[in-house]
mmCIF file with all atom_site columns, C-alpha atoms in Angstrom:
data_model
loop_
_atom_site.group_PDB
_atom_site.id
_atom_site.type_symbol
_atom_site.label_atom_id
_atom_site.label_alt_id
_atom_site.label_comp_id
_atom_site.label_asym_id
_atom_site.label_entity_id
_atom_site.label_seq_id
_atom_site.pdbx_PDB_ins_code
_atom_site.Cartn_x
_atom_site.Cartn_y
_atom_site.Cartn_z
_atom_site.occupancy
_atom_site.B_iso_or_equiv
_atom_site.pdbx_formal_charge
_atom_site.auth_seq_id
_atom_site.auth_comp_id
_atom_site.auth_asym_id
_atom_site.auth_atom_id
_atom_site.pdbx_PDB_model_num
ATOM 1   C CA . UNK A 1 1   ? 0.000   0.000  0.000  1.00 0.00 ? 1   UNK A CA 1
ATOM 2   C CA . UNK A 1 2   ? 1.185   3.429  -1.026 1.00 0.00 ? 2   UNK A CA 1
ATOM 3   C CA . UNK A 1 3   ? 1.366   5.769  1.613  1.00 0.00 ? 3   UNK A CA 1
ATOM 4   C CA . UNK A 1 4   ? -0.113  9.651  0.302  1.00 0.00 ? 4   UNK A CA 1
ATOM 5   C CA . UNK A 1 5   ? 1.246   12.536 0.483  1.00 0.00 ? 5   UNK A CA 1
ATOM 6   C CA . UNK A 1 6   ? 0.193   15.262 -2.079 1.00 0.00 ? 6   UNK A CA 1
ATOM 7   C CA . UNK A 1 7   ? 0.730   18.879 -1.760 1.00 0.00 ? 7   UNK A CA 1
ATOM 8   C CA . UNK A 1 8   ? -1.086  21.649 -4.098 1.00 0.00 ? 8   UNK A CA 1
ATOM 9   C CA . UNK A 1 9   ? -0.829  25.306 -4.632 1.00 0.00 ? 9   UNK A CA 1
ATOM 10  C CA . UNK A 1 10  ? -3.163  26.267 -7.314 1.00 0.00 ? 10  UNK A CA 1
ATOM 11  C CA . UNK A 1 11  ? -6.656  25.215 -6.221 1.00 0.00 ? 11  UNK A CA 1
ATOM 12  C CA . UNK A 1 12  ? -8.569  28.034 -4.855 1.00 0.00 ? 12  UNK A CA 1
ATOM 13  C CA . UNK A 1 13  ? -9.611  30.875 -6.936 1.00 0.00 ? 13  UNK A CA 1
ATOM 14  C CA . UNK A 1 14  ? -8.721  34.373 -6.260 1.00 0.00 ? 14  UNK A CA 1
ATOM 15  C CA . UNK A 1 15  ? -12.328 34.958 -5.483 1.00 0.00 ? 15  UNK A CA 1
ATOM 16  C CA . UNK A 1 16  ? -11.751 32.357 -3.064 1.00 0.00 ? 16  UNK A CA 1
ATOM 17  C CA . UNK A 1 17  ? -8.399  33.598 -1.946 1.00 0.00 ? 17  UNK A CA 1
ATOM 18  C CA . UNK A 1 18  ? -10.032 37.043 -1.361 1.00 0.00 ? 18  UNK A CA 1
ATOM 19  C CA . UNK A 1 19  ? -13.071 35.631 0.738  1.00 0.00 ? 19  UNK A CA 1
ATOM 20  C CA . UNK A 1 20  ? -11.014 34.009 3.193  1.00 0.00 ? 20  UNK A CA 1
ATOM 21  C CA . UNK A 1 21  ? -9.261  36.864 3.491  1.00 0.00 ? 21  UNK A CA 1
ATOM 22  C CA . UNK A 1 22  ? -12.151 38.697 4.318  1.00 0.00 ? 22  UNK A CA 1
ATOM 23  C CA . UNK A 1 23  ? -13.824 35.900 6.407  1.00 0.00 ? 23  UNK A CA 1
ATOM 24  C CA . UNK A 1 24  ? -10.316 35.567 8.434  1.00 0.00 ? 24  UNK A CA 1
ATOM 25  C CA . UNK A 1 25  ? -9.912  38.895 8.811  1.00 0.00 ? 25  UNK A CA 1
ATOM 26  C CA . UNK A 1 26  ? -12.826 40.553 10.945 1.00 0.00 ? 26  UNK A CA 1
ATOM 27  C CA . UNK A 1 27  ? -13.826 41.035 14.315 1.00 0.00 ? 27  UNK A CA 1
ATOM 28  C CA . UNK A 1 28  ? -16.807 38.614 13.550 1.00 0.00 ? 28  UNK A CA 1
ATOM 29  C CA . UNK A 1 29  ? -14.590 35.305 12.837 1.00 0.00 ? 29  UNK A CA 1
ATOM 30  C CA . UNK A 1 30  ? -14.406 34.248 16.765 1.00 0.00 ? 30  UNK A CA 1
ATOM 31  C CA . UNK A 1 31  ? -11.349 31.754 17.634 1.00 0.00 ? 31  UNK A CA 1
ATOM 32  C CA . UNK A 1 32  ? -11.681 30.201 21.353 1.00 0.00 ? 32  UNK A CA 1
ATOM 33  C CA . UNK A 1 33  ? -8.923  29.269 23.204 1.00 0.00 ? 33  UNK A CA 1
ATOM 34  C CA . UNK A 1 34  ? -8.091  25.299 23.634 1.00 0.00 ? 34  UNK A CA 1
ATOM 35  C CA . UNK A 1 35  ? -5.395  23.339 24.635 1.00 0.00 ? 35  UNK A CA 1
ATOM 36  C CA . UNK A 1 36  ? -3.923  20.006 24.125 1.00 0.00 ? 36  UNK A CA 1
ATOM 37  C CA . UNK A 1 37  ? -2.105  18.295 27.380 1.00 0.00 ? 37  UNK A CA 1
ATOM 38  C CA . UNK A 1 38  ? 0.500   15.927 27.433 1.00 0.00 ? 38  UNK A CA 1
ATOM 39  C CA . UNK A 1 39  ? 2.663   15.309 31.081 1.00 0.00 ? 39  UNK A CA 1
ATOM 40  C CA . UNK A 1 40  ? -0.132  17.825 32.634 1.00 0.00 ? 40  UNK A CA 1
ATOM 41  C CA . UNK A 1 41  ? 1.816   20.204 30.376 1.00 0.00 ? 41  UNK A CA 1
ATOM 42  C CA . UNK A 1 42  ? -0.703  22.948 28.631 1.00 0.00 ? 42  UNK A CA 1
ATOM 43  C CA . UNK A 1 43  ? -0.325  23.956 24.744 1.00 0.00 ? 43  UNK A CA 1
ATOM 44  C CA . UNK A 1 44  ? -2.397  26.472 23.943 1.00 0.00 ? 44  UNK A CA 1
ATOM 45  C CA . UNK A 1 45  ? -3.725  27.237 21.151 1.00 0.00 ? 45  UNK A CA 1
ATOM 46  C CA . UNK A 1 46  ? -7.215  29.324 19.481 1.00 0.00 ? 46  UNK A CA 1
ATOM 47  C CA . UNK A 1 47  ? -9.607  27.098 17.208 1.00 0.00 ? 47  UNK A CA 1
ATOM 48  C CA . UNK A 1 48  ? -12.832 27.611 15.850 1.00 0.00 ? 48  UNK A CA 1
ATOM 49  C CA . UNK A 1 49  ? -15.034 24.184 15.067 1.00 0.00 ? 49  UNK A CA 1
ATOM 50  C CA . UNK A 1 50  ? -16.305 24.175 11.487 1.00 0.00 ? 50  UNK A CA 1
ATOM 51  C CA . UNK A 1 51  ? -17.589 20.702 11.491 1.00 0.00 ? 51  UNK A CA 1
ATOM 52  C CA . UNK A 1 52  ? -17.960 18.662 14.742 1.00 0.00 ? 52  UNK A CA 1
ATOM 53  C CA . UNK A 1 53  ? -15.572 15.473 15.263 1.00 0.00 ? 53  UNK A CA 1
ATOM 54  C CA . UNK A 1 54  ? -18.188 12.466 14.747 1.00 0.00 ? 54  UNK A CA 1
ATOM 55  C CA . UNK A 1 55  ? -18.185 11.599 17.945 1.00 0.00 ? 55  UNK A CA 1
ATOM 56  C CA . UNK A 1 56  ? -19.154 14.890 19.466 1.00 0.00 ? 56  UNK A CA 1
ATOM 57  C CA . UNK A 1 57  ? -22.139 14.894 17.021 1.00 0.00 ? 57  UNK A CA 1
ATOM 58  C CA . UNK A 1 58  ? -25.752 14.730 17.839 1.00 0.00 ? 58  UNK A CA 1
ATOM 59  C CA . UNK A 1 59  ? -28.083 16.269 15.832 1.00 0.00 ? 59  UNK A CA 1
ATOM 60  C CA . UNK A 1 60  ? -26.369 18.897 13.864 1.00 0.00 ? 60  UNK A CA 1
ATOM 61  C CA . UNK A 1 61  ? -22.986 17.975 12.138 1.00 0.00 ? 61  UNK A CA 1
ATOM 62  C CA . UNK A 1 62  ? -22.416 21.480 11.587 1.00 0.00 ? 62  UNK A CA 1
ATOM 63  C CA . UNK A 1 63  ? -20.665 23.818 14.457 1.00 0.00 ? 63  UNK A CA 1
ATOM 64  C CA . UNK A 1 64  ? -20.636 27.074 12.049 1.00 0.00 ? 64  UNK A CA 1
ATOM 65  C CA . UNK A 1 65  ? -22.205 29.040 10.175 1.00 0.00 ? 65  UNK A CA 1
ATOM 66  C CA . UNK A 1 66  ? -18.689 28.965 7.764  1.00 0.00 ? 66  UNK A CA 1
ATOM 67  C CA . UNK A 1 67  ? -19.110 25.636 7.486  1.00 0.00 ? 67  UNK A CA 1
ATOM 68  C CA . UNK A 1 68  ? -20.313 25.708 3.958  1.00 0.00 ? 68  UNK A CA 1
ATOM 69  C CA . UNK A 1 69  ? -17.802 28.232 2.780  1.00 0.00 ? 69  UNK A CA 1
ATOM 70  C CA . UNK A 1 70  ? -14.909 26.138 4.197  1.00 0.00 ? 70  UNK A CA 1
ATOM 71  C CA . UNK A 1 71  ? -16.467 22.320 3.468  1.00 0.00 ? 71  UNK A CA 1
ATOM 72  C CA . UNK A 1 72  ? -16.240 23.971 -0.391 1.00 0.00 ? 72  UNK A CA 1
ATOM 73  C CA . UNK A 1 73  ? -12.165 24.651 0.039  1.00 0.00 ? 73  UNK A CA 1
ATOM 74  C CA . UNK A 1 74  ? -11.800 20.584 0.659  1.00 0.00 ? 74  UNK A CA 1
ATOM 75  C CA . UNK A 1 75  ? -14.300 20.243 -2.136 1.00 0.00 ? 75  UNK A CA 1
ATOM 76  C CA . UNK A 1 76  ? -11.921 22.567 -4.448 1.00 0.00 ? 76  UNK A CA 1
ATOM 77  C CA . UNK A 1 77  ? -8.757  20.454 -3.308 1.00 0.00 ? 77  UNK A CA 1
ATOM 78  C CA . UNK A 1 78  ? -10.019 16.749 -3.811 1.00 0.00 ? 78  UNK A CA 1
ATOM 79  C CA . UNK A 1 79  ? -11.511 17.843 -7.175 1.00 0.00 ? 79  UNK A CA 1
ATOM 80  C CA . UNK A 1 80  ? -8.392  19.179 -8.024 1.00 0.00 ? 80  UNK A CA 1
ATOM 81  C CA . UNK A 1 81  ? -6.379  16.740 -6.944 1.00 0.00 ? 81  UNK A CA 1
ATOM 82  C CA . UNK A 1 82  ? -8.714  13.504 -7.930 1.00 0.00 ? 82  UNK A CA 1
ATOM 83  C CA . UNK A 1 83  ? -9.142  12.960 -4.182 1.00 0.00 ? 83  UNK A CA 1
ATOM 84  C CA . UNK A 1 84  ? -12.750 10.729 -3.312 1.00 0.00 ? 84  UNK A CA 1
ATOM 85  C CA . UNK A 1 85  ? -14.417 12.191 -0.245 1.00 0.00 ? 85  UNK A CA 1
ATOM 86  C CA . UNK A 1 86  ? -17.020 9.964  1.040  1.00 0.00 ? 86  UNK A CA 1
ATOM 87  C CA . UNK A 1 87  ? -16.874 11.202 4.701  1.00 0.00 ? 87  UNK A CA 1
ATOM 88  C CA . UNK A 1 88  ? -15.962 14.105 6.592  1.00 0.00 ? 88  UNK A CA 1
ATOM 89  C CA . UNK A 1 89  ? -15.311 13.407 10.028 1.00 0.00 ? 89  UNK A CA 1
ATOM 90  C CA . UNK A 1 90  ? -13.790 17.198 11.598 1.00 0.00 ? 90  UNK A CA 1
ATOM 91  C CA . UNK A 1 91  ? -12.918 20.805 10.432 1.00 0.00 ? 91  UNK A CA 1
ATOM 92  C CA . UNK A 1 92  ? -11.285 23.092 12.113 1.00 0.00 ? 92  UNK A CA 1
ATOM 93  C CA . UNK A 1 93  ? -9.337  26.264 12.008 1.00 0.00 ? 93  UNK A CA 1
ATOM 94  C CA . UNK A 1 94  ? -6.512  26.376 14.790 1.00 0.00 ? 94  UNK A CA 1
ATOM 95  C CA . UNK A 1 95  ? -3.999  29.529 14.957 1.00 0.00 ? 95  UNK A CA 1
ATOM 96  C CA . UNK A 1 96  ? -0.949  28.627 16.840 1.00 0.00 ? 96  UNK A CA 1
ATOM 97  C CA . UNK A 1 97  ? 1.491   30.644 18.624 1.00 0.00 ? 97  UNK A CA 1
ATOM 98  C CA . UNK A 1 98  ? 4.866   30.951 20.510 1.00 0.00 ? 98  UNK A CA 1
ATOM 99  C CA . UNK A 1 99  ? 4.452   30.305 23.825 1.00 0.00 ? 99  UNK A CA 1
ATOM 100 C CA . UNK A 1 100 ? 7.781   29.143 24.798 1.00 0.00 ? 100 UNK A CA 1
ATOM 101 C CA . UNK A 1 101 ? 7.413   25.371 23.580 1.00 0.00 ? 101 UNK A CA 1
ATOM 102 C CA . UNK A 1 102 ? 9.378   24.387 20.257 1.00 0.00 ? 102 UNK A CA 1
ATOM 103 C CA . UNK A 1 103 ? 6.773   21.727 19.289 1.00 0.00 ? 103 UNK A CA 1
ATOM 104 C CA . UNK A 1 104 ? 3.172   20.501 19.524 1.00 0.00 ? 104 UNK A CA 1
ATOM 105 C CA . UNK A 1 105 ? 2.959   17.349 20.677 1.00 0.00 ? 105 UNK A CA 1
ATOM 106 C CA . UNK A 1 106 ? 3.042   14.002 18.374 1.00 0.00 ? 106 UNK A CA 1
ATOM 107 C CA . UNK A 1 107 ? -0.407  12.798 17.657 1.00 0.00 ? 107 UNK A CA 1
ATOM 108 C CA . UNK A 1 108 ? -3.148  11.124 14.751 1.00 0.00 ? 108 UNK A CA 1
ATOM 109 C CA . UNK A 1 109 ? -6.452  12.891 14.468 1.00 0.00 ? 109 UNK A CA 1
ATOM 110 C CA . UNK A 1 110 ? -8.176  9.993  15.140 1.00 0.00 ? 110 UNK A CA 1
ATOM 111 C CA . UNK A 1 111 ? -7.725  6.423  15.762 1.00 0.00 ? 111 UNK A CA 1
ATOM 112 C CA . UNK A 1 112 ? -9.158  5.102  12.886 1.00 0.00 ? 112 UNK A CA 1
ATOM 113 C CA . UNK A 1 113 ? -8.164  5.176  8.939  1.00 0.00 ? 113 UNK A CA 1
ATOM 114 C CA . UNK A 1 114 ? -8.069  8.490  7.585  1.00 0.00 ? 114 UNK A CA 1
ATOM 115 C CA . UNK A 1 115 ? -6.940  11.300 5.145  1.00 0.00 ? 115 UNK A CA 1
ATOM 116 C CA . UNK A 1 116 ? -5.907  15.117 6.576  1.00 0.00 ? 116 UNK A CA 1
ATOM 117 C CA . UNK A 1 117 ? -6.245  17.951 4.645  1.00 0.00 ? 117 UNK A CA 1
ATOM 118 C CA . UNK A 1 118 ? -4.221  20.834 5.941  1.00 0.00 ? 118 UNK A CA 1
ATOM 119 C CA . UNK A 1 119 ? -4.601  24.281 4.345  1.00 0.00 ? 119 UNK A CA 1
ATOM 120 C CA . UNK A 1 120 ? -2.279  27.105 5.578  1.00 0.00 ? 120 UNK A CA 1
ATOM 121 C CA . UNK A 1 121 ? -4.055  30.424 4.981  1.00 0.00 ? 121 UNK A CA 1
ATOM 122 C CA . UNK A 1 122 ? -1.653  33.002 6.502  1.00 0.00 ? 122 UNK A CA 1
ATOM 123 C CA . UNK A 1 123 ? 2.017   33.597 5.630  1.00 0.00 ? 123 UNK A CA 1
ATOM 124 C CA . UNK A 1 124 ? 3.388   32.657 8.839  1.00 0.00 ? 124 UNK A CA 1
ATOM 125 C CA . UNK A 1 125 ? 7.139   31.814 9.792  1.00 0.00 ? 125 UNK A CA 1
ATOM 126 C CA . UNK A 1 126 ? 8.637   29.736 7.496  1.00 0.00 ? 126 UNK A CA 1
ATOM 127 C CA . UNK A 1 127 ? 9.941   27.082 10.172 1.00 0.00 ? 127 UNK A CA 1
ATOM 128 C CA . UNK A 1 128 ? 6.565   26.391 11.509 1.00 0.00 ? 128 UNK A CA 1
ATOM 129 C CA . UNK A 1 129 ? 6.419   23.152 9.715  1.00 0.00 ? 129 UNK A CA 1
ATOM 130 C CA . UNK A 1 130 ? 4.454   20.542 9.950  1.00 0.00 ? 130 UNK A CA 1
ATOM 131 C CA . UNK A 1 131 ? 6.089   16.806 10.098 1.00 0.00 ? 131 UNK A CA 1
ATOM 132 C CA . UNK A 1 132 ? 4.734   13.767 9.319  1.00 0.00 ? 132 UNK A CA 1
ATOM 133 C CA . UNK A 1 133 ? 6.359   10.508 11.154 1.00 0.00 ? 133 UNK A CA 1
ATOM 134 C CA . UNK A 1 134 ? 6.534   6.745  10.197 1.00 0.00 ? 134 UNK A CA 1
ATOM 135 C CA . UNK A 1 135 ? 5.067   4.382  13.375 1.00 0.00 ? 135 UNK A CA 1
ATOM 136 C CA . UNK A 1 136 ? 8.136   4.089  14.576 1.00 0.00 ? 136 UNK A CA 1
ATOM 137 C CA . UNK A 1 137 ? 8.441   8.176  15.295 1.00 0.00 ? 137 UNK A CA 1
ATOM 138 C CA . UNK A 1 138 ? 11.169  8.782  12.010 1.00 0.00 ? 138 UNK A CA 1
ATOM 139 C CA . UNK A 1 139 ? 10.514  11.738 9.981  1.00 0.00 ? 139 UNK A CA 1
ATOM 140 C CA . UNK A 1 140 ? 9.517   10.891 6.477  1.00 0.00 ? 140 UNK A CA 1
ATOM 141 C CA . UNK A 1 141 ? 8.257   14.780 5.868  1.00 0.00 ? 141 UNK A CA 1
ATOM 142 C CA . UNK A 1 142 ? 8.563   18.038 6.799  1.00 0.00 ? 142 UNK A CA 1
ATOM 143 C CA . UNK A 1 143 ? 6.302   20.671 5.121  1.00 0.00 ? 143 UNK A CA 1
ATOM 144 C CA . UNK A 1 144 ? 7.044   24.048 4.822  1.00 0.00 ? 144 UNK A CA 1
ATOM 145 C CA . UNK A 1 145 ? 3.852   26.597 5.649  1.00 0.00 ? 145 UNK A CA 1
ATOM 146 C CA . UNK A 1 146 ? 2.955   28.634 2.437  1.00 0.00 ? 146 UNK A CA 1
ATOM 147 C CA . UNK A 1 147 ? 0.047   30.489 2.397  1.00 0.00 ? 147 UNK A CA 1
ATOM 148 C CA . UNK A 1 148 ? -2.624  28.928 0.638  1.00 0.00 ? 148 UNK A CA 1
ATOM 149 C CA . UNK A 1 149 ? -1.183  25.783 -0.059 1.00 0.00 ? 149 UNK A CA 1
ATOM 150 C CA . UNK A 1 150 ? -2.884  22.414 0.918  1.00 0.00 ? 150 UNK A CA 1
ATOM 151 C CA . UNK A 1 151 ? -0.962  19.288 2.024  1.00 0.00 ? 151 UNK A CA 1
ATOM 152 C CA . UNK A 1 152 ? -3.048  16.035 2.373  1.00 0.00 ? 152 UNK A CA 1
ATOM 153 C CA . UNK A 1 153 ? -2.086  12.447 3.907  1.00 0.00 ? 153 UNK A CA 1
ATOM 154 C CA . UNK A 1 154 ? -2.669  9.910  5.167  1.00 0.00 ? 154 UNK A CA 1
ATOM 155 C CA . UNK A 1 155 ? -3.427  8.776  9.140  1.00 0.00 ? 155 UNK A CA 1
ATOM 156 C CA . UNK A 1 156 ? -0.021  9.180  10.629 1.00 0.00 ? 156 UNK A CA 1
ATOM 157 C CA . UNK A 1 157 ? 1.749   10.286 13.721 1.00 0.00 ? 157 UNK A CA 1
ATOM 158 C CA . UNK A 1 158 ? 3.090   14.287 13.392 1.00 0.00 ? 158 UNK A CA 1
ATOM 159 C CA . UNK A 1 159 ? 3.878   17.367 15.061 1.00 0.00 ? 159 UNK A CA 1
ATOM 160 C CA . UNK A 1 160 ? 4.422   20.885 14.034 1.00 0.00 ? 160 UNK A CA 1
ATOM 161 C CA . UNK A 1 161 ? 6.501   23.293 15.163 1.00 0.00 ? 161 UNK A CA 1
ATOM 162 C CA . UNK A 1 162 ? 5.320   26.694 16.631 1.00 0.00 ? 162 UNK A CA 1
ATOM 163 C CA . UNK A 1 163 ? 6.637   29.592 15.092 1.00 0.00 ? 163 UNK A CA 1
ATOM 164 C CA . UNK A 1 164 ? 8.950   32.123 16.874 1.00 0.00 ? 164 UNK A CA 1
ATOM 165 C CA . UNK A 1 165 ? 7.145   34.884 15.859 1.00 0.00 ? 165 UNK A CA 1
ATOM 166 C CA . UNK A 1 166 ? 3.847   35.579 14.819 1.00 0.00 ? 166 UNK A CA 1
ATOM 167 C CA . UNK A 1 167 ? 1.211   32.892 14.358 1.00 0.00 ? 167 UNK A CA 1
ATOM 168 C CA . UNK A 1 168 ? 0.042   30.361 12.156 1.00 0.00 ? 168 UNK A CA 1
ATOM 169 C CA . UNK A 1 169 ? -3.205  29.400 10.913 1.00 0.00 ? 169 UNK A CA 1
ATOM 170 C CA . UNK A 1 170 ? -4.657  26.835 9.290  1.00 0.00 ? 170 UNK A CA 1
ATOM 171 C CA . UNK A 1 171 ? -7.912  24.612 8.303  1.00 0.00 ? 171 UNK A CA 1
ATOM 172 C CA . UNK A 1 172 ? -7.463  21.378 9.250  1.00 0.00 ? 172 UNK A CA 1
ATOM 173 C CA . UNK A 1 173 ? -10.160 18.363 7.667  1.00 0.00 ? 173 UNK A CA 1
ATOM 174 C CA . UNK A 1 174 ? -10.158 15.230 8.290  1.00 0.00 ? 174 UNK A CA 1
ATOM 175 C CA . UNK A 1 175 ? -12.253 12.444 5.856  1.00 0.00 ? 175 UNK A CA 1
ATOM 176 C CA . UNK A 1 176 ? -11.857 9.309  4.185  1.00 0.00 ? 176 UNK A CA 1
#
């Protein structure tokens, strides 16, 4: 079995390019403040839930009222990219930050087969990359943040790095 990892620049419009900007970029997009723990260590970071993970789910799937406007970026990816979609199982924007820690901690989306979709949609410091691990915690990829592009792969162990200055964000999806 091949494991995938495809990266793509050139699949939103500038239309599209120039919504997010303006979605991202007013005092109406909220981000709320979450963390991950690991050794009752906090790492912070701001999110705001597109789409529900499946298991928080009862009778709405969706979480936002962007939901449609950013479920239509992983639509313009995986039709560019000949990428099925039969389920989508979380979206989420997360903006990450320097707050003294080098790295987020190692960890899969889920514990079941699936495909992430990241899209970085700010230019952010170059060395807050994201890397992707074999199951026995080697690096097989590092990915360099570029603004607009989209990275997709397969369920695997990975990390990023915060950047130094500044702050990233991203949409993250996750679907098979």
């Amino acid at each position: 079995m091949t494991f995938l990892i495809k990266q793509s620049k050139n699949f939103l419009s500038k239309n599209k390019k120039k919504q997010i900007e303006e979605v991202l970029n007013t005092v109406s997009f909220p981000l709320y403040m979450a963390q991950s723990f690991k050794d009752s260590f906090e790492y912070p970071y701001l999110t705001h839930v597109i789409l529900k993970r499946t298991e928080d789910r009862k009778d709405d799937n969706c979480s936002s009222i962007y939901a449609d406007f950013f479920l239509d970026m992983l639509k313009s990816f995986c039709v560019k990219n000949k990428i099925k979609v039969n389920n989508v199982f979380r979206v989420a924007v997360n903006m990450t930050f320097n707050f003294g820690v080098k790295k987020s901690i190692v960890h899969e989306d889920h514990n079941f087969d699936h495909k992430q979709l990241i899209i970085y949609l700010n230019d952010c410091d170059q060395n807050s990359k994201t890397i992707l691990l074999n199951n026995k915690n080697k690096v097989i990829k590092e990915i360099t943040p570029e603004k607009y592009k989209g990275v997709v792969f397969d369920k695997c162990p990975h990390y990023m790095i915060y950047p130094k200055t500044g702050y990233r964000v991203i949409v993250v999806y996750t679907f098979d």
